């Protein structure tokens, strides 16, 4: 098969696989809300919802999930202005320095807060809070919806009749094939992630999928670390021998003094200093300067969690709702990164991608 036909087959195959996981969206800088499902009958009383955060509610990932939840509920008629929604919240504020004993104590505080509020549904954000709070909650009649779960629910003790939720499992094969087509290189690429418990879980699964696919032309090379200085050396020196970097996670990095490097700092530094193009599995990476990827968004996870919660509030048993991925994920491209790396994008990608235009990532200001 000659080069022209090989590229055509690769693009068609990739777009078919993308179509199964994401829907077409306009080229725009701002996220757009998902199409709402058919509205359910409005409850005869306000919906009482309780959110449990792993990290600070002000963290970008927490905020995006929360926004997806609240906007979805508003489209279904539940909001604060008409008194159709009542919201309780509790944050574990977990950091890399949080000791297991402290986490157990925080989990009990969360349990008490939930019991005091007596919500219709509890939504628990991210892995740490899910595995700390849900298994120790004593009442199996209280419905829980986890959201943004990277690990296996059974491994976390979440296989309970009152629990369902939204999984956060990325699409590494599709993104790697996309990167190979855009860079026109098929030798090797670096799979880079952090060594935190959650980070290790997700990058191990990503790498397993990559090496299990015998049709993948390029060779993935796994690199994991929790040390910031080692991370910097991997990016600055070792990555130069790779075709591109597949960036998985960067939440558990620490400097020599044991201080945690913020997600934003780690991402921006990596994008600014990488000697080869970076492709990401989450939309925030492309937004900040990665070339692109078939991306997960926290907003869409919030949308799915809200829809599940409404079905439960209407009488559905959590056990009847299978844990699932968000219904909608997005193909992302960053035109500024494409221009920086002097890459050429197949026209077929441009018709389905959400477009960003930020590169390099700014060092100041928040999202």
mmCIF file of N, CA and C in Angstrom, residues 143-217:
data_model
loop_
_atom_site.group_PDB
_atom_site.id
_atom_site.type_symbol
_atom_site.label_atom_id
_atom_site.label_comp_id
_atom_site.label_asym_id
_atom_site.label_seq_id
_atom_site.Cartn_x
_atom_site.Cartn_y
_atom_site.Cartn_z
ATOM 1 N N UNK A 143 -28.595 7.483 47.789
ATOM 2 C CA UNK A 143 -28.013 7.346 46.449
ATOM 3 C C UNK A 143 -26.739 8.181 46.286
ATOM 4 N N UNK A 144 -25.725 7.566 45.703
ATOM 5 C CA UNK A 144 -24.464 8.243 45.399
ATOM 6 C C UNK A 144 -24.176 8.149 43.902
ATOM 7 N N UNK A 145 -23.658 9.236 43.349
ATOM 8 C CA UNK A 145 -23.175 9.265 41.968
ATOM 9 C C UNK A 145 -21.733 9.761 42.000
ATOM 10 N N UNK A 146 -20.780 8.896 41.683
ATOM 11 C CA UNK A 146 -19.401 9.378 41.592
ATOM 12 C C UNK A 146 -19.205 10.051 40.234
ATOM 13 N N UNK A 147 -18.224 10.936 40.153
ATOM 14 C CA UNK A 147 -18.008 11.690 38.918
ATOM 15 C C UNK A 147 -16.513 11.911 38.716
ATOM 16 N N UNK A 148 -16.037 11.654 37.499
ATOM 17 C CA UNK A 148 -14.621 11.826 37.215
ATOM 18 C C UNK A 148 -13.768 10.738 37.818
ATOM 19 N N UNK A 149 -14.247 9.499 37.801
ATOM 20 C CA UNK A 149 -13.524 8.388 38.427
ATOM 21 C C UNK A 149 -12.554 7.780 37.420
ATOM 22 N N UNK A 150 -11.263 7.851 37.724
ATOM 23 C CA UNK A 150 -10.243 7.308 36.835
ATOM 24 C C UNK A 150 -10.002 5.821 37.079
ATOM 25 N N UNK A 151 -10.181 5.374 38.313
ATOM 26 C CA UNK A 151 -9.903 3.990 38.660
ATOM 27 C C UNK A 151 -11.084 3.068 38.405
ATOM 28 N N UNK A 152 -10.936 1.821 38.871
ATOM 29 C CA UNK A 152 -11.977 0.805 38.736
ATOM 30 C C UNK A 152 -12.906 0.886 39.944
ATOM 31 N N UNK A 153 -14.224 1.064 39.745
ATOM 32 C CA UNK A 153 -15.145 1.166 40.886
ATOM 33 C C UNK A 153 -15.042 -0.007 41.853
ATOM 34 N N UNK A 154 -14.843 -1.219 41.346
ATOM 35 C CA UNK A 154 -14.740 -2.379 42.230
ATOM 36 C C UNK A 154 -13.494 -2.308 43.106
ATOM 37 N N UNK A 155 -12.401 -1.801 42.550
ATOM 38 C CA UNK A 155 -11.171 -1.673 43.337
ATOM 39 C C UNK A 155 -11.337 -0.687 44.483
ATOM 40 N N UNK A 156 -12.256 0.260 44.338
ATOM 41 C CA UNK A 156 -12.483 1.288 45.358
ATOM 42 C C UNK A 156 -13.609 0.926 46.322
ATOM 43 N N UNK A 157 -14.193 -0.262 46.168
ATOM 44 C CA UNK A 157 -15.298 -0.648 47.036
ATOM 45 C C UNK A 157 -16.589 0.082 46.721
ATOM 46 N N UNK A 158 -16.792 0.437 45.453
ATOM 47 C CA UNK A 158 -17.971 1.208 45.061
ATOM 48 C C UNK A 158 -19.064 0.344 44.437
ATOM 49 N N UNK A 159 -18.866 -0.957 44.414
ATOM 50 C CA UNK A 159 -19.884 -1.846 43.850
ATOM 51 C C UNK A 159 -20.986 -2.088 44.879
ATOM 52 N N UNK A 160 -21.732 -1.023 45.142
ATOM 53 C CA UNK A 160 -22.838 -1.047 46.097
ATOM 54 C C UNK A 160 -24.146 -0.778 45.358
ATOM 55 N N UNK A 161 -25.275 -1.248 45.898
ATOM 56 C CA UNK A 161 -26.549 -1.062 45.191
ATOM 57 C C UNK A 161 -26.996 0.393 45.109
ATOM 58 N N UNK A 162 -26.440 1.246 45.958
ATOM 59 C CA UNK A 162 -26.847 2.655 45.975
ATOM 60 C C UNK A 162 -25.857 3.555 45.250
ATOM 61 N N UNK A 163 -24.973 2.960 44.440
ATOM 62 C CA UNK A 163 -23.897 3.739 43.816
ATOM 63 C C UNK A 163 -23.852 3.505 42.307
ATOM 64 N N UNK A 164 -23.716 4.580 41.553
ATOM 65 C CA UNK A 164 -23.401 4.535 40.127
ATOM 66 C C UNK A 164 -22.562 5.766 39.826
ATOM 67 N N UNK A 165 -22.264 6.009 38.559
ATOM 68 C CA UNK A 165 -21.494 7.214 38.314
ATOM 69 C C UNK A 165 -20.875 7.332 36.941
ATOM 70 N N UNK A 166 -19.982 8.320 36.842
ATOM 71 C CA UNK A 166 -19.381 8.727 35.576
ATOM 72 C C UNK A 166 -17.885 8.417 35.604
ATOM 73 N N UNK A 167 -17.443 7.629 34.653
ATOM 74 C CA UNK A 167 -16.044 7.228 34.565
ATOM 75 C C UNK A 167 -15.233 8.247 33.764
ATOM 76 N N UNK A 168 -13.964 8.350 34.107
ATOM 77 C CA UNK A 168 -13.062 9.251 33.393
ATOM 78 C C UNK A 168 -11.922 8.430 32.809
ATOM 79 N N UNK A 169 -12.233 7.713 31.731
ATOM 80 C CA UNK A 169 -11.246 6.862 31.083
ATOM 81 C C UNK A 169 -10.923 7.454 29.715
ATOM 82 N N UNK A 170 -9.680 7.864 29.484
ATOM 83 C CA UNK A 170 -9.331 8.586 28.257
ATOM 84 C C UNK A 170 -9.229 7.677 27.035
ATOM 85 N N UNK A 171 -8.883 8.275 25.901
ATOM 86 C CA UNK A 171 -8.819 7.590 24.613
ATOM 87 C C UNK A 171 -7.398 7.678 24.045
ATOM 88 N N UNK A 172 -6.461 6.919 24.604
ATOM 89 C CA UNK A 172 -5.065 7.054 24.178
ATOM 90 C C UNK A 172 -4.787 6.555 22.767
ATOM 91 N N UNK A 173 -5.450 5.492 22.340
ATOM 92 C CA UNK A 173 -5.175 4.952 21.013
ATOM 93 C C UNK A 173 -5.583 5.930 19.926
ATOM 94 N N UNK A 174 -6.784 6.500 20.059
ATOM 95 C CA UNK A 174 -7.238 7.462 19.060
ATOM 96 C C UNK A 174 -6.340 8.689 19.028
ATOM 97 N N UNK A 175 -5.926 9.158 20.219
ATOM 98 C CA UNK A 175 -5.076 10.344 20.272
ATOM 99 C C UNK A 175 -3.690 10.052 19.705
ATOM 100 N N UNK A 176 -3.143 8.873 19.994
ATOM 101 C CA UNK A 176 -1.831 8.510 19.453
ATOM 102 C C UNK A 176 -1.874 8.417 17.930
ATOM 103 N N UNK A 177 -2.934 7.833 17.396
ATOM 104 C CA UNK A 177 -3.049 7.737 15.937
ATOM 105 C C UNK A 177 -3.213 9.122 15.313
ATOM 106 N N UNK A 178 -3.985 9.965 15.983
ATOM 107 C CA UNK A 178 -4.133 11.346 15.519
ATOM 108 C C UNK A 178 -2.770 12.039 15.484
ATOM 109 N N UNK A 179 -1.979 11.869 16.547
ATOM 110 C CA UNK A 179 -0.660 12.495 16.619
ATOM 111 C C UNK A 179 0.265 11.967 15.528
ATOM 112 N N UNK A 180 0.222 10.675 15.272
ATOM 113 C CA UNK A 180 1.056 10.092 14.224
ATOM 114 C C UNK A 180 0.705 10.664 12.861
ATOM 115 N N UNK A 181 -0.574 10.840 12.612
ATOM 116 C CA UNK A 181 -0.994 11.379 11.324
ATOM 117 C C UNK A 181 -0.592 12.842 11.181
ATOM 118 N N UNK A 182 -0.742 13.618 12.244
ATOM 119 C CA UNK A 182 -0.426 15.047 12.172
ATOM 120 C C UNK A 182 1.079 15.281 12.087
ATOM 121 N N UNK A 183 1.866 14.542 12.867
ATOM 122 C CA UNK A 183 3.320 14.736 12.854
ATOM 123 C C UNK A 183 3.993 14.022 11.686
ATOM 124 N N UNK A 184 3.264 13.073 11.073
ATOM 125 C CA UNK A 184 3.815 12.264 9.981
ATOM 126 C C UNK A 184 5.056 11.489 10.431
ATOM 127 N N UNK A 185 5.030 11.033 11.684
ATOM 128 C CA UNK A 185 6.139 10.261 12.230
ATOM 129 C C UNK A 185 5.597 9.013 12.919
ATOM 130 N N UNK A 186 6.360 7.904 12.819
ATOM 131 C CA UNK A 186 5.876 6.629 13.352
ATOM 132 C C UNK A 186 6.989 5.825 14.013
ATOM 133 N N UNK A 187 7.927 6.499 14.635
ATOM 134 C CA UNK A 187 9.034 5.788 15.272
ATOM 135 C C UNK A 187 8.706 5.462 16.725
ATOM 136 N N UNK A 188 8.676 6.496 17.594
ATOM 137 C CA UNK A 188 8.373 6.279 19.006
ATOM 138 C C UNK A 188 7.819 7.559 19.606
ATOM 139 N N UNK A 189 7.110 7.422 20.713
ATOM 140 C CA UNK A 189 6.606 8.595 21.419
ATOM 141 C C UNK A 189 6.653 8.336 22.917
ATOM 142 N N UNK A 190 6.785 9.434 23.683
ATOM 143 C CA UNK A 190 6.866 9.342 25.135
ATOM 144 C C UNK A 190 5.474 9.426 25.744
ATOM 145 N N UNK A 191 5.153 8.477 26.623
ATOM 146 C CA UNK A 191 3.915 8.501 27.401
ATOM 147 C C UNK A 191 4.300 8.998 28.787
ATOM 148 N N UNK A 192 3.920 10.221 29.122
ATOM 149 C CA UNK A 192 4.436 10.893 30.314
ATOM 150 C C UNK A 192 3.337 11.131 31.338
ATOM 151 N N UNK A 193 3.611 10.744 32.594
ATOM 152 C CA UNK A 193 2.627 10.957 33.646
ATOM 153 C C UNK A 193 3.260 11.002 35.022
ATOM 154 N N UNK A 194 2.449 11.392 36.005
ATOM 155 C CA UNK A 194 2.945 11.501 37.376
ATOM 156 C C UNK A 194 2.746 10.192 38.133
ATOM 157 N N UNK A 195 3.413 10.103 39.287
ATOM 158 C CA UNK A 195 3.469 8.861 40.060
ATOM 159 C C UNK A 195 2.544 8.877 41.276
ATOM 160 N N UNK A 196 1.564 9.779 41.293
ATOM 161 C CA UNK A 196 0.587 9.774 42.380
ATOM 162 C C UNK A 196 -0.268 8.517 42.268
ATOM 163 N N UNK A 197 -0.963 8.105 43.342
ATOM 164 C CA UNK A 197 -1.789 6.892 43.252
ATOM 165 C C UNK A 197 -2.790 6.929 42.101
ATOM 166 N N UNK A 198 -3.495 8.044 41.947
ATOM 167 C CA UNK A 198 -4.463 8.150 40.854
ATOM 168 C C UNK A 198 -3.745 8.250 39.517
ATOM 169 N N UNK A 199 -2.662 9.040 39.477
ATOM 170 C CA UNK A 199 -1.911 9.186 38.240
ATOM 171 C C UNK A 199 -1.347 7.869 37.751
ATOM 172 N N UNK A 200 -0.842 7.062 38.677
ATOM 173 C CA UNK A 200 -0.274 5.764 38.317
ATOM 174 C C UNK A 200 -1.363 4.830 37.782
ATOM 175 N N UNK A 201 -2.546 4.908 38.375
ATOM 176 C CA UNK A 201 -3.655 4.064 37.917
ATOM 177 C C UNK A 201 -4.008 4.363 36.472
ATOM 178 N N UNK A 202 -4.142 5.642 36.152
ATOM 179 C CA UNK A 202 -4.603 5.998 34.818
ATOM 180 C C UNK A 202 -3.521 5.790 33.773
ATOM 181 N N UNK A 203 -2.258 6.125 34.084
ATOM 182 C CA UNK A 203 -1.212 5.961 33.068
ATOM 183 C C UNK A 203 -0.909 4.481 32.832
ATOM 184 N N UNK A 204 -1.075 3.644 33.842
ATOM 185 C CA UNK A 204 -0.881 2.205 33.656
ATOM 186 C C UNK A 204 -1.903 1.649 32.682
ATOM 187 N N UNK A 205 -3.153 2.099 32.803
ATOM 188 C CA UNK A 205 -4.198 1.646 31.883
ATOM 189 C C UNK A 205 -3.965 2.200 30.484
ATOM 190 N N UNK A 206 -3.549 3.457 30.395
ATOM 191 C CA UNK A 206 -3.238 4.056 29.094
ATOM 192 C C UNK A 206 -2.141 3.261 28.390
ATOM 193 N N UNK A 207 -1.077 2.971 29.114
ATOM 194 C CA UNK A 207 0.046 2.243 28.515
ATOM 195 C C UNK A 207 -0.357 0.818 28.137
ATOM 196 N N UNK A 208 -1.183 0.193 28.977
ATOM 197 C CA UNK A 208 -1.649 -1.167 28.668
ATOM 198 C C UNK A 208 -2.390 -1.184 27.339
ATOM 199 N N UNK A 209 -3.268 -0.199 27.125
ATOM 200 C CA UNK A 209 -4.003 -0.134 25.871
ATOM 201 C C UNK A 209 -3.071 0.081 24.684
ATOM 202 N N UNK A 210 -2.076 0.923 24.864
ATOM 203 C CA UNK A 210 -1.167 1.244 23.763
ATOM 204 C C UNK A 210 -0.334 0.036 23.346
ATOM 205 N N UNK A 211 0.212 -0.688 24.314
ATOM 206 C CA UNK A 211 1.083 -1.816 23.954
ATOM 207 C C UNK A 211 0.278 -3.039 23.525
ATOM 208 N N UNK A 212 -1.001 -3.082 23.894
ATOM 209 C CA UNK A 212 -1.838 -4.227 23.520
ATOM 210 C C UNK A 212 -2.307 -4.144 22.075
ATOM 211 N N UNK A 213 -2.277 -2.951 21.497
ATOM 212 C CA UNK A 213 -2.752 -2.762 20.126
ATOM 213 C C UNK A 213 -1.614 -3.048 19.149
ATOM 214 N N UNK A 214 -1.681 -4.183 18.505
ATOM 215 C CA UNK A 214 -0.602 -4.594 17.599
ATOM 216 C C UNK A 214 -0.612 -3.815 16.290
ATOM 217 N N UNK A 215 -1.673 -3.058 16.017
ATOM 218 C CA UNK A 215 -1.734 -2.284 14.776
ATOM 219 C C UNK A 215 -1.101 -0.905 14.920
ATOM 220 N N UNK A 216 -0.730 -0.525 16.141
ATOM 221 C CA UNK A 216 -0.132 0.790 16.359
ATOM 222 C C UNK A 216 1.299 0.787 15.823
ATOM 223 N N UNK A 217 1.559 1.635 14.840
ATOM 224 C CA UNK A 217 2.857 1.633 14.166
ATOM 225 C C UNK A 217 3.978 2.161 15.054
#
